[in-house]
Coordinates of C-alpha atoms and ligand atoms in Angstrom, one line a residue:
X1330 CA 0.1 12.8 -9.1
X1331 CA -0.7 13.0 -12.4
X1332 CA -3.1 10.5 -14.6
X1333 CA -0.9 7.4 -15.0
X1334 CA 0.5 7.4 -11.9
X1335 CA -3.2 7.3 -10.5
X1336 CA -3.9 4.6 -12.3
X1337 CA -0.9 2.4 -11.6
X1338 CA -1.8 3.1 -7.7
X1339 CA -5.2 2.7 -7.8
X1340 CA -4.6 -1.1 -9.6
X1341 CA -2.0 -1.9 -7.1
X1342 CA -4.4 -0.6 -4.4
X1343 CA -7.0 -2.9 -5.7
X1344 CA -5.1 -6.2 -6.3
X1345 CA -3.6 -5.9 -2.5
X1346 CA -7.0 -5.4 -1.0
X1347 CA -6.8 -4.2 2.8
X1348 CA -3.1 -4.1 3.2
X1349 CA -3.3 -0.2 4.5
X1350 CA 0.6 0.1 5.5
X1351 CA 1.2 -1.0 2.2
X1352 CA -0.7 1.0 0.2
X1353 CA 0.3 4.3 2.5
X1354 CA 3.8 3.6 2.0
X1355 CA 3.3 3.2 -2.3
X1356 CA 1.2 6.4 -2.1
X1357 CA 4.2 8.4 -0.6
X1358 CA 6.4 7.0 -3.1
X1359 CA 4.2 7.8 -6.3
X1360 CA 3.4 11.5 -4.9
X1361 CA 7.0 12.3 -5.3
X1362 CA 7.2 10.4 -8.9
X1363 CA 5.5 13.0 -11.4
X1364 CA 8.4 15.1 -12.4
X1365 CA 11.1 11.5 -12.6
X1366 CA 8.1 9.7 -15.2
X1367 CA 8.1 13.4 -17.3
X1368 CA 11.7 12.9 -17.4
X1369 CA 11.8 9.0 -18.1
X1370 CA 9.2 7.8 -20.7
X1371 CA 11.4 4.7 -20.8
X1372 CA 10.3 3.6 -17.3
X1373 CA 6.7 3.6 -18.6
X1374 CA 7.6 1.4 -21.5
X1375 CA 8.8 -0.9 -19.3
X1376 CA 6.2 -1.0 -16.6
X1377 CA 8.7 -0.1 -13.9
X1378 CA 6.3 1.3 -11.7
X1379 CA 3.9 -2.3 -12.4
X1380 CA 6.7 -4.2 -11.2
X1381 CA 8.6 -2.6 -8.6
X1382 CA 5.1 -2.6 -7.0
X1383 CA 4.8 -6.5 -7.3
X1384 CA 7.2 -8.5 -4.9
X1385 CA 9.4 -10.8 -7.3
X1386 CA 8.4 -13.4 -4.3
X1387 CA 5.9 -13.7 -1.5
X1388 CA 6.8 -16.5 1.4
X1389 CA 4.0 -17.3 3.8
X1390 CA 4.7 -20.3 6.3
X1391 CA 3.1 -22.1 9.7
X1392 CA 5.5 -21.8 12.5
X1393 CA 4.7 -24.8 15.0
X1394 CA 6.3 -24.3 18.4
X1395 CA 5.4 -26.0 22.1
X1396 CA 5.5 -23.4 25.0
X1397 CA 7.1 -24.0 28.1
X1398 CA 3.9 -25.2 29.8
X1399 CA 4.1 -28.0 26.9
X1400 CA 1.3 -26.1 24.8
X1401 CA 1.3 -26.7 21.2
X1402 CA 1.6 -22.8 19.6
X1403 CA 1.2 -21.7 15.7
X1404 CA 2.3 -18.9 14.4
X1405 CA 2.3 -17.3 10.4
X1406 CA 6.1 -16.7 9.2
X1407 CA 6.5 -14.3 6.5
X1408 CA 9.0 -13.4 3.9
X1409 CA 8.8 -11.1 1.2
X1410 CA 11.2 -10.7 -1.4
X1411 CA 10.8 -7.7 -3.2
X1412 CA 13.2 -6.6 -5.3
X1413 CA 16.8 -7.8 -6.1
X1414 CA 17.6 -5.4 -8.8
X1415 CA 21.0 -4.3 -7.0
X1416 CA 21.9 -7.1 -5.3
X1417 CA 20.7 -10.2 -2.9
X1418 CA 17.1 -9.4 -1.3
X1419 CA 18.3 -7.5 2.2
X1420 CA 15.7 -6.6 5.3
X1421 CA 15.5 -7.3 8.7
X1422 CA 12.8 -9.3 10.5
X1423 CA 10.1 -8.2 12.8
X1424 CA 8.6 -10.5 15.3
X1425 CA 5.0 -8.6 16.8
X1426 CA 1.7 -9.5 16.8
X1427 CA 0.5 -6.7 14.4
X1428 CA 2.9 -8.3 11.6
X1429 CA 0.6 -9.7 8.8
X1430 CA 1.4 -9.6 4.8
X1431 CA 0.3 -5.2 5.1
X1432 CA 2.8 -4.5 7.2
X1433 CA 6.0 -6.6 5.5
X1434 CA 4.6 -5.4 2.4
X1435 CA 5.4 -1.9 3.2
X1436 CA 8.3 -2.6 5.1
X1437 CA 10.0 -4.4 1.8
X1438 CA 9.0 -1.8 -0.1
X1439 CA 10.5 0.8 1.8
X1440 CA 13.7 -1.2 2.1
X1441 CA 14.2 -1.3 -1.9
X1442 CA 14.6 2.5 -2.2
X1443 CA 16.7 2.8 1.4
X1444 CA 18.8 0.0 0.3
X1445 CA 19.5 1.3 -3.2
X1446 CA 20.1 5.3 -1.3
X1447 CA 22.9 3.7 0.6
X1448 CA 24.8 2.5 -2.4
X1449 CA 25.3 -0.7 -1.3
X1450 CA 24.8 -3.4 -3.7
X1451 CA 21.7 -4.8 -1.6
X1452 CA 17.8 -5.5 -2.6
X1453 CA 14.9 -5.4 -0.9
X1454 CA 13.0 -7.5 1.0
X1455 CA 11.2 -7.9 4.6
X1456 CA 10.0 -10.7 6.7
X1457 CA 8.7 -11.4 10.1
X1458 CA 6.3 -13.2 12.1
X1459 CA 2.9 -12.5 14.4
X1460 CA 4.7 -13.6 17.5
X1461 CA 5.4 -11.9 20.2
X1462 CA 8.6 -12.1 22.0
X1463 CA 7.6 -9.9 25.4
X1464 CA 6.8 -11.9 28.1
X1465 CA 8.4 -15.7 26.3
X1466 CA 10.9 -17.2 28.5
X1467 CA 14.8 -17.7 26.1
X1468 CA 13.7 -21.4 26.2
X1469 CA 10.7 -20.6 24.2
X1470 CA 12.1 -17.9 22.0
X1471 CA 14.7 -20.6 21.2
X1472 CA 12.2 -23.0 20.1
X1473 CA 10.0 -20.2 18.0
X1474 CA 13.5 -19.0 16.4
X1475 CA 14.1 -22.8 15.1
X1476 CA 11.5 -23.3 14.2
X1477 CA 11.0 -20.5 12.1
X1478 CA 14.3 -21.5 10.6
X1479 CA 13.6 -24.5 9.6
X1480 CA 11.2 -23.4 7.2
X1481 CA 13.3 -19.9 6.1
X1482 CA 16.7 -21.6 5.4
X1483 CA 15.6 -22.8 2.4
X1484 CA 14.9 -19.5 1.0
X1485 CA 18.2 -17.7 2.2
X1486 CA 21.5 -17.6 1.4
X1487 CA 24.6 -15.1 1.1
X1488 CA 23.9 -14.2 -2.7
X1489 CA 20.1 -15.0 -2.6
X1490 CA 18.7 -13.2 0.6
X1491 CA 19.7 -11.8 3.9
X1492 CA 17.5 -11.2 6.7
X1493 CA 18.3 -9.1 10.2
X1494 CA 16.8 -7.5 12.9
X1495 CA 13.7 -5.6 13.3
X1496 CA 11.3 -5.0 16.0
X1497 CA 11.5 -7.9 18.0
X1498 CA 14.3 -9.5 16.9
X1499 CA 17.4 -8.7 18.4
X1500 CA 21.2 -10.0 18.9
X1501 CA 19.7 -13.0 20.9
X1502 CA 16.9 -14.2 18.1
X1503 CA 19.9 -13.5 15.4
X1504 CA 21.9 -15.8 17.6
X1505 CA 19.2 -19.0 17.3
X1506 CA 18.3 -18.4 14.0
X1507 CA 21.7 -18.5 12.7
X1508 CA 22.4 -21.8 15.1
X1509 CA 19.0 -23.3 13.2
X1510 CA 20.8 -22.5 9.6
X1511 CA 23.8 -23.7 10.3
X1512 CA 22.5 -27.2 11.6
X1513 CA 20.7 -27.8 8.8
X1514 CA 22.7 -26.8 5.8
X1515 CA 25.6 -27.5 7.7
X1516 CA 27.6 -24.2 6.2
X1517 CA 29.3 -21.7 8.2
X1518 CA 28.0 -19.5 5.7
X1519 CA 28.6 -16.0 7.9
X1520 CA 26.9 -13.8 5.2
X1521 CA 23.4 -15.3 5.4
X1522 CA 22.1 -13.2 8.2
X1523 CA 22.9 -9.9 9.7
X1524 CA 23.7 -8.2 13.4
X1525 CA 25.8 -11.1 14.5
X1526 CA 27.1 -11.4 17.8
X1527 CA 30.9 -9.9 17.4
X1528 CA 32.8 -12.8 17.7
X1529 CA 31.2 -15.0 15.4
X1530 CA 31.1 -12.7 12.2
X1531 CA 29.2 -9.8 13.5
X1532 CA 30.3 -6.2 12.7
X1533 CA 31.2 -3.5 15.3
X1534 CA 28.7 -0.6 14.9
X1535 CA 25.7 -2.4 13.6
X1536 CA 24.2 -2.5 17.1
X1537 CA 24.2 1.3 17.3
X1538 CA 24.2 1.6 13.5
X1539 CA 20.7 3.1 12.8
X1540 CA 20.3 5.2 16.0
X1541 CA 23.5 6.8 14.9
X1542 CA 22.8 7.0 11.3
X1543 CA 19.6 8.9 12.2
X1544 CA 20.9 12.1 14.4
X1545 CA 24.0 12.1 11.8
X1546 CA 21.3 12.5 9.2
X1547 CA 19.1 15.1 11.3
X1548 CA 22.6 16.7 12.3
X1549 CA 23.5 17.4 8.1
X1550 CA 20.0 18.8 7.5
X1551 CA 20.9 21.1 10.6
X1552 CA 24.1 21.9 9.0
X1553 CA 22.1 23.6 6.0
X1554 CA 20.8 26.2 8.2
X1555 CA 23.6 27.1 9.7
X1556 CA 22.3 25.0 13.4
X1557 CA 23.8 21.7 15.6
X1558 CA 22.5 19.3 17.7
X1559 CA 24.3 21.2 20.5
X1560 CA 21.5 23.1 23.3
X1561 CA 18.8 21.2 21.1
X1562 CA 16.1 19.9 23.3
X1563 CA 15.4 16.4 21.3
X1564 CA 12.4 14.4 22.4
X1565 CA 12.9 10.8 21.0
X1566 CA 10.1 8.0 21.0
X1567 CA 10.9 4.1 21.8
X1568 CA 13.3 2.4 23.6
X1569 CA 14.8 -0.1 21.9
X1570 CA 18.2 -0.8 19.9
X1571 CA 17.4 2.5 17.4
X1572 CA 15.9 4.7 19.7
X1573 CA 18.8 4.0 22.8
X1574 CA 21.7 4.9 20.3
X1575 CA 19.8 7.9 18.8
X1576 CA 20.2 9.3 22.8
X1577 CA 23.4 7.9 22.9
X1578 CA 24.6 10.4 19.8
X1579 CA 22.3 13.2 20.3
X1580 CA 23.7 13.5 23.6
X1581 CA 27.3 13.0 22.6
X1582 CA 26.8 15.8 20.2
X1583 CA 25.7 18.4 23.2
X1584 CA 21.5 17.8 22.9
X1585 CA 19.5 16.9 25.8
X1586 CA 16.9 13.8 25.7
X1587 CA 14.5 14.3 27.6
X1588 CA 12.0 11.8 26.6
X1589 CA 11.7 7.9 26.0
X1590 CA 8.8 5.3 25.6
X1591 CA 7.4 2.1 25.3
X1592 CA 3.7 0.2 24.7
X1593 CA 3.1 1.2 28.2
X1594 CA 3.9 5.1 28.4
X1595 CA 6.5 7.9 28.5
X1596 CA 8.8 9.3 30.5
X1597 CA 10.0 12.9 30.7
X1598 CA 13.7 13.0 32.1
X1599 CA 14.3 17.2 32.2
X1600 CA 18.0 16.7 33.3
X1601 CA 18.1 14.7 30.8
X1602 CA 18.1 10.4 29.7
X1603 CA 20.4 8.5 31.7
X1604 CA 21.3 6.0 28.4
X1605 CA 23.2 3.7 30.5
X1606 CA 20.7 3.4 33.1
X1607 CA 18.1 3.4 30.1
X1608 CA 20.4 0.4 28.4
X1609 CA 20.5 -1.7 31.7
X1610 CA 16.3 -2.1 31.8
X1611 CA 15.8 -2.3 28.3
X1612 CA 18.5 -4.5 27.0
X1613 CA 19.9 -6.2 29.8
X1614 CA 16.3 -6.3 32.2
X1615 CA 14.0 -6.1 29.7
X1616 CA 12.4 -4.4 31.9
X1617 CA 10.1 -1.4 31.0
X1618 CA 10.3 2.3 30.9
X1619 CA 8.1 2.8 34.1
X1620 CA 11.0 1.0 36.1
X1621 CA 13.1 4.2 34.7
X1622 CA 11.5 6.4 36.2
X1623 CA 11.6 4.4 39.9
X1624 CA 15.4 4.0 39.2
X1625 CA 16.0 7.6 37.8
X1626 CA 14.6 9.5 40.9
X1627 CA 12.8 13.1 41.4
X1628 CA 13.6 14.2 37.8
X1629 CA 11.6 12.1 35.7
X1630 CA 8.0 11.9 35.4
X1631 CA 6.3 9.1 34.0
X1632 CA 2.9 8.8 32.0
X1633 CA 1.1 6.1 31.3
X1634 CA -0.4 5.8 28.1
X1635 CA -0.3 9.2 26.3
X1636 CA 2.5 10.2 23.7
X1637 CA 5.9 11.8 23.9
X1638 CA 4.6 14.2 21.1
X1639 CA 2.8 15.9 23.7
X1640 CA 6.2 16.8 24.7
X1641 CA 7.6 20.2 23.8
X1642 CA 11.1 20.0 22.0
X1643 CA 13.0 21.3 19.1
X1644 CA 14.1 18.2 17.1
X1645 CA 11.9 15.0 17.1
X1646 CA 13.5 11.6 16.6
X1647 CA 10.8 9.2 16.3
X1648 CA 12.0 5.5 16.6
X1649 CA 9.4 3.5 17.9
X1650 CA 7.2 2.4 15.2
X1651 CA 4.5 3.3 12.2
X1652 CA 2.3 6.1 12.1
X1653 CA 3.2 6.9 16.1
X1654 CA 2.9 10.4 15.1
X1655 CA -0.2 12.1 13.5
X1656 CA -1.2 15.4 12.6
X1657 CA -2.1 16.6 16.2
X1658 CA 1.1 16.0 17.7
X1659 CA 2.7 17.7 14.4
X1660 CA 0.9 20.6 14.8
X1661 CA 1.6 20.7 18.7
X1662 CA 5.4 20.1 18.2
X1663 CA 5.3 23.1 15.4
X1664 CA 3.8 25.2 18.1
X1665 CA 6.3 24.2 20.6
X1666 CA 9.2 25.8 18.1
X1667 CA 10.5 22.3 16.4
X1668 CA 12.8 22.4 13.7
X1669 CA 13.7 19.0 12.4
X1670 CA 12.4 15.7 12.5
X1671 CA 14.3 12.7 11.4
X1672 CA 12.8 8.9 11.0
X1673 CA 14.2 6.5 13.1
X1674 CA 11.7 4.3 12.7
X1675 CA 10.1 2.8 9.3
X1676 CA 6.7 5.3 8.4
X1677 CA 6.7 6.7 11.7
X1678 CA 4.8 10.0 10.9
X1679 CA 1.5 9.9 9.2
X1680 CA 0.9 10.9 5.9
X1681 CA -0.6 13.9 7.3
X1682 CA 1.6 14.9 9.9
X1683 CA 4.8 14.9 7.3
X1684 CA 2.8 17.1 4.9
X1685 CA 2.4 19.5 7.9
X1686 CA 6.2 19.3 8.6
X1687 CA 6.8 20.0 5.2
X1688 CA 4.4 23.0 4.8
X1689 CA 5.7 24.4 7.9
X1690 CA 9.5 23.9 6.4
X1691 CA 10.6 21.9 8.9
X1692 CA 13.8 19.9 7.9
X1693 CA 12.1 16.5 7.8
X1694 CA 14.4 13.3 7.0
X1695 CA 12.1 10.4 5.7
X1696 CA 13.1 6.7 7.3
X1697 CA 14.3 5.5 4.0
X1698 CA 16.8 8.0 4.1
X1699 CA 17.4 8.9 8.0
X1700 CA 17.3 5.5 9.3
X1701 CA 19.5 3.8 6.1
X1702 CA 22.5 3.6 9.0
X1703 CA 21.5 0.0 10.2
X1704 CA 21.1 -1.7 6.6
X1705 CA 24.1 0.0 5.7
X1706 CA 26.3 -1.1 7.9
X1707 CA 24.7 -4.6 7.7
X1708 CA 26.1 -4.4 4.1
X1709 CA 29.3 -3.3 5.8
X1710 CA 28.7 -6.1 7.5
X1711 CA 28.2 -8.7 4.8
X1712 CA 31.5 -7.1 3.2
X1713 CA 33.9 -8.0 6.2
X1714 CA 32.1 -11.7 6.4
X1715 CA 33.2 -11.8 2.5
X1716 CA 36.7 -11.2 3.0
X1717 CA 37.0 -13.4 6.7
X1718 CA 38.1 -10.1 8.1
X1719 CA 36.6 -7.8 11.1
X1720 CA 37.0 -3.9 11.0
X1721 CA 37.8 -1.6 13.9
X1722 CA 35.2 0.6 15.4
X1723 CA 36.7 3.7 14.2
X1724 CA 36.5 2.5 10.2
X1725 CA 33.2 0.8 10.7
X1726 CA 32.0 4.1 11.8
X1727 CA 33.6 6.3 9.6
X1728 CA 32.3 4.5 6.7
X1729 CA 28.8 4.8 8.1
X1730 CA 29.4 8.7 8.8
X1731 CA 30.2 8.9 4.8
X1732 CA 27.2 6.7 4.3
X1733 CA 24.8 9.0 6.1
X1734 CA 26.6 12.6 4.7
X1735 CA 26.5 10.4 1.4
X1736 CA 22.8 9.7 1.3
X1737 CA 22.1 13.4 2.6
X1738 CA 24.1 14.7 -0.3
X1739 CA 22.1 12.9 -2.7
X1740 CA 18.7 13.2 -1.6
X1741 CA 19.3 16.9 -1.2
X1742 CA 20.6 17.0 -4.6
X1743 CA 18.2 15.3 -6.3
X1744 CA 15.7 17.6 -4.3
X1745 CA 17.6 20.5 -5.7
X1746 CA 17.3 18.8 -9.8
X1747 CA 13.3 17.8 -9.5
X1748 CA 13.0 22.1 -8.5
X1749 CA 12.1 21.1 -4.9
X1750 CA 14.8 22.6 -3.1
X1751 CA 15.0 20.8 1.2
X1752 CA 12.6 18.5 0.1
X1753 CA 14.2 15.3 1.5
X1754 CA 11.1 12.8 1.0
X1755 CA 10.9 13.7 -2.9
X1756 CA 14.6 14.2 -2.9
X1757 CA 15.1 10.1 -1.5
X1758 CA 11.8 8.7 -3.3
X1759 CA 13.4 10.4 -6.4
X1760 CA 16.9 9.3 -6.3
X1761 CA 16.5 5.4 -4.6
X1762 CA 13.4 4.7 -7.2
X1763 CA 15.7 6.0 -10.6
X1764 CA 18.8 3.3 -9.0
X1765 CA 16.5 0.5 -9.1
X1766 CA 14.5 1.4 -11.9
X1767 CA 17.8 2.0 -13.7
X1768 CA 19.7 -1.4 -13.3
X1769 CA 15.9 -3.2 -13.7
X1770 CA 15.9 -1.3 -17.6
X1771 CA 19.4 -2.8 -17.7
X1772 CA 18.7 -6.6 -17.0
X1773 CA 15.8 -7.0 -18.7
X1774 CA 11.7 -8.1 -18.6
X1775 CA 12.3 -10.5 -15.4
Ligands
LIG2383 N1 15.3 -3.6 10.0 C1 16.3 -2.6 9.6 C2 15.7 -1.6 8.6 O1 14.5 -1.3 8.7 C3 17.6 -3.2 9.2 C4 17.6 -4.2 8.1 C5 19.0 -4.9 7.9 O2 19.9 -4.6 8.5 O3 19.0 -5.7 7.0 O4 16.3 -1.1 7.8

């Protein structure tokens, strides 16, 4: 990082004091930027860096809610919205009790630069809330989900901002909150959220959208060595939504699973994941991944606590959550004879532990790029709830598969440009930061 760069960071560091996620995820960013501000001098007259780093609007809100014992509960609602240089603010929502401003922070400012990679016209932005749905009855999720809305509708809107899923918020929070809009703007306005129940404006393929975006990723970076998914041994982390359809198309594409978590533990599955078994506990249960195991029989083992990247395998897919994977388990899995890693999950390998990946030359997709499938297709998405119309599976996922080979294309290219040949993390930081930066020159000192 050169001078400038250092300086810009270290501001932004110090006028977001504490917000750690945030200022890990702006430090991968400007690591890669050196060569693109050599190139650009324009973006320095225009302090692109200064304002891409600076949401265009912060939204912090009290969510009152009574539990089912009749228990008044408060929660803090949060939306940040970051950029909309290429198009209405875009990001999903995450509802966990480790969300505070750090942690949308770095998700928004992630999404800008995976948003503008998918060439969809679609900003960035990121919102969420310190509640946690595990454990809440539907009654009580109901309640939180309205009355979050109540608050966020004002703020929405098809051309102004577009939230969706995250952790934590799934098809049935998407379901309430949209209820909640609709109620109180009285619109049918289809467009103003994302991952809709099909049926009522949702989009085929967004469910398994980023799980399958991520091995279609991992399986193109394959493709430049001359490899497939097919006899990989691919140990995946998580359970939810992304990490279920990451099994689901690693194993259609001849790989074998053999691992799974949750906050609880792992569990090592050597004929390999059952995904419809898996799918039963997690989605339609929500049960946990210990009750796999009991179901699965003698070929599992389950450990508590611990982490799958203890696990030997040749690809990693980790979708479970930030910084799940440091530089101990990187140097383990480069031990065990892995090859490629590809994000499922927002910042899920340390700063550290991708440095090692790269040193090692590992093929290593970076979340903005690997897990762009879900945001795309919620763009996809937004596009059929435009025209009132509703695409088969087959074109839905076709036009994600040319997304994905799309975004691999480019980030590889741009890699290839900057002299940094199979560098994917400078190759996306590169190419999503010049298409924002670009169309921000364009319209102006706003
Ligand atoms: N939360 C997802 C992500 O990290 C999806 C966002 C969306 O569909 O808007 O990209």
């Amino acid at each position: 990082m050169d001078a400038q760069l250092l300086e810009i960071r270290d501001e932004v560091f110090r006028r977001n004091p504490g917000e750690t996620e945030f200022h890990q995820a702006v430090n991968e960013v400007f690591e890669s930027l050196a060569p693109l501000s050599a190139r650009h001098p324009e973006y320095a007259n225009a302090a692109i860096l200064q304002r891409i780093c600076e949401p265009e609007r912060q939204i912090i809100f009290r969510v009152p809610w009574v539990d089912d014992a009749g228990k008044v509960q408060i929660n803090r609602g949060f939306r940040v919205e970051f950029n909309s240089a290429l198009g209405p603010y875009k990001g999903g929502l995450r509802f966990h009790p480790s969300v505070y401003l750090g942690i949308v922070k770095f998700l928004g400012f992630e999404q800008i630069f995976k948003n503008a990679l998918t060439g969809m016209p679609i900003g960035g932005g990121k919102g969420g809330a310190d509640f946690d749905p595990r454990g809440k009855s539907d009654a009580e999720v109901m309640r939180f989900c309205q009355s979050f809305m109540t608050e966020l509708y004002r703020h929405i809107g098809e051309y102004t901002d577009v939230p969706a899923g995250d952790i934590g918020v799934g098809g049935r929070e998407i379901g309430y909150l949209f209820g909640q809009y609709k109620r109180i703007t009285n619109r049918y306005e289809s467009g103003v959220l994302t991952g809709k129940g099909i049926g009522w404006g949702g989009s085929l393929v967004r469910p398994e959208a980023t799980g399958y975006g991520a091995v279609l990723f991992a399986q193109e970076m394959l493709k430049t060595r001359g490899q497939t998914f097919d006899g990989q041994r691919v140990s995946v982390s998580g359970s939810g939504n992304v990490a279920i359809n990451a099994i689901a198309k690693a194993q259609s594409l001849g790989a074998k699973v053999v691992t799974a978590s949750d906050s609880g533990g792992y569990i090592v599955d050597e004929a390999g994941i059952d995904v419809e078994l898996l799918r039963q506990i997690k989605e339609v249960e929500r049960g946990r991944i210990s009750d796999y195991a009991v179901r699965r029989g003698s070929s599992v083992s389950y450990v508590p606590d611990g982490s799958v990247w203890d696990v030997d395998a040749t690809v990693a897919l980790p979708c479970a959550t930030q910084n799940e994977l440091n530089d101990k388990h990187a140097a383990r899995l480069l031990d065990s004879g892995l090859i490629a890693v590809a994000e499922g999950a927002n910042m899920p390998c340390t700063a550290e532990a991708t440095a090692l990946f790269q040193e090692a030359g590992t093929l290593f997709g970076p979340g903005k790029a690997a897990n762009a499938g879900g945001v795309a297709t919620s763009a996809l998405e937004m596009q059929q709830n435009a025209s009132r119309d509703a695409w088969t599976f087959e074109h839905t996922e076709e036009r994600l598969t040319d997304i994905m080979v799309n975004i691999h294309e480019s980030c590889a290219a741009t890699a290839e440009e900057y002299g940094m040949p199979g560098n994917y993390v400078a190759g996306a930081n590169i190419d999503g930061f010049r298409r924002v930066a670009d169309a921000m020159l364009a319209q102006g000192l706003i």
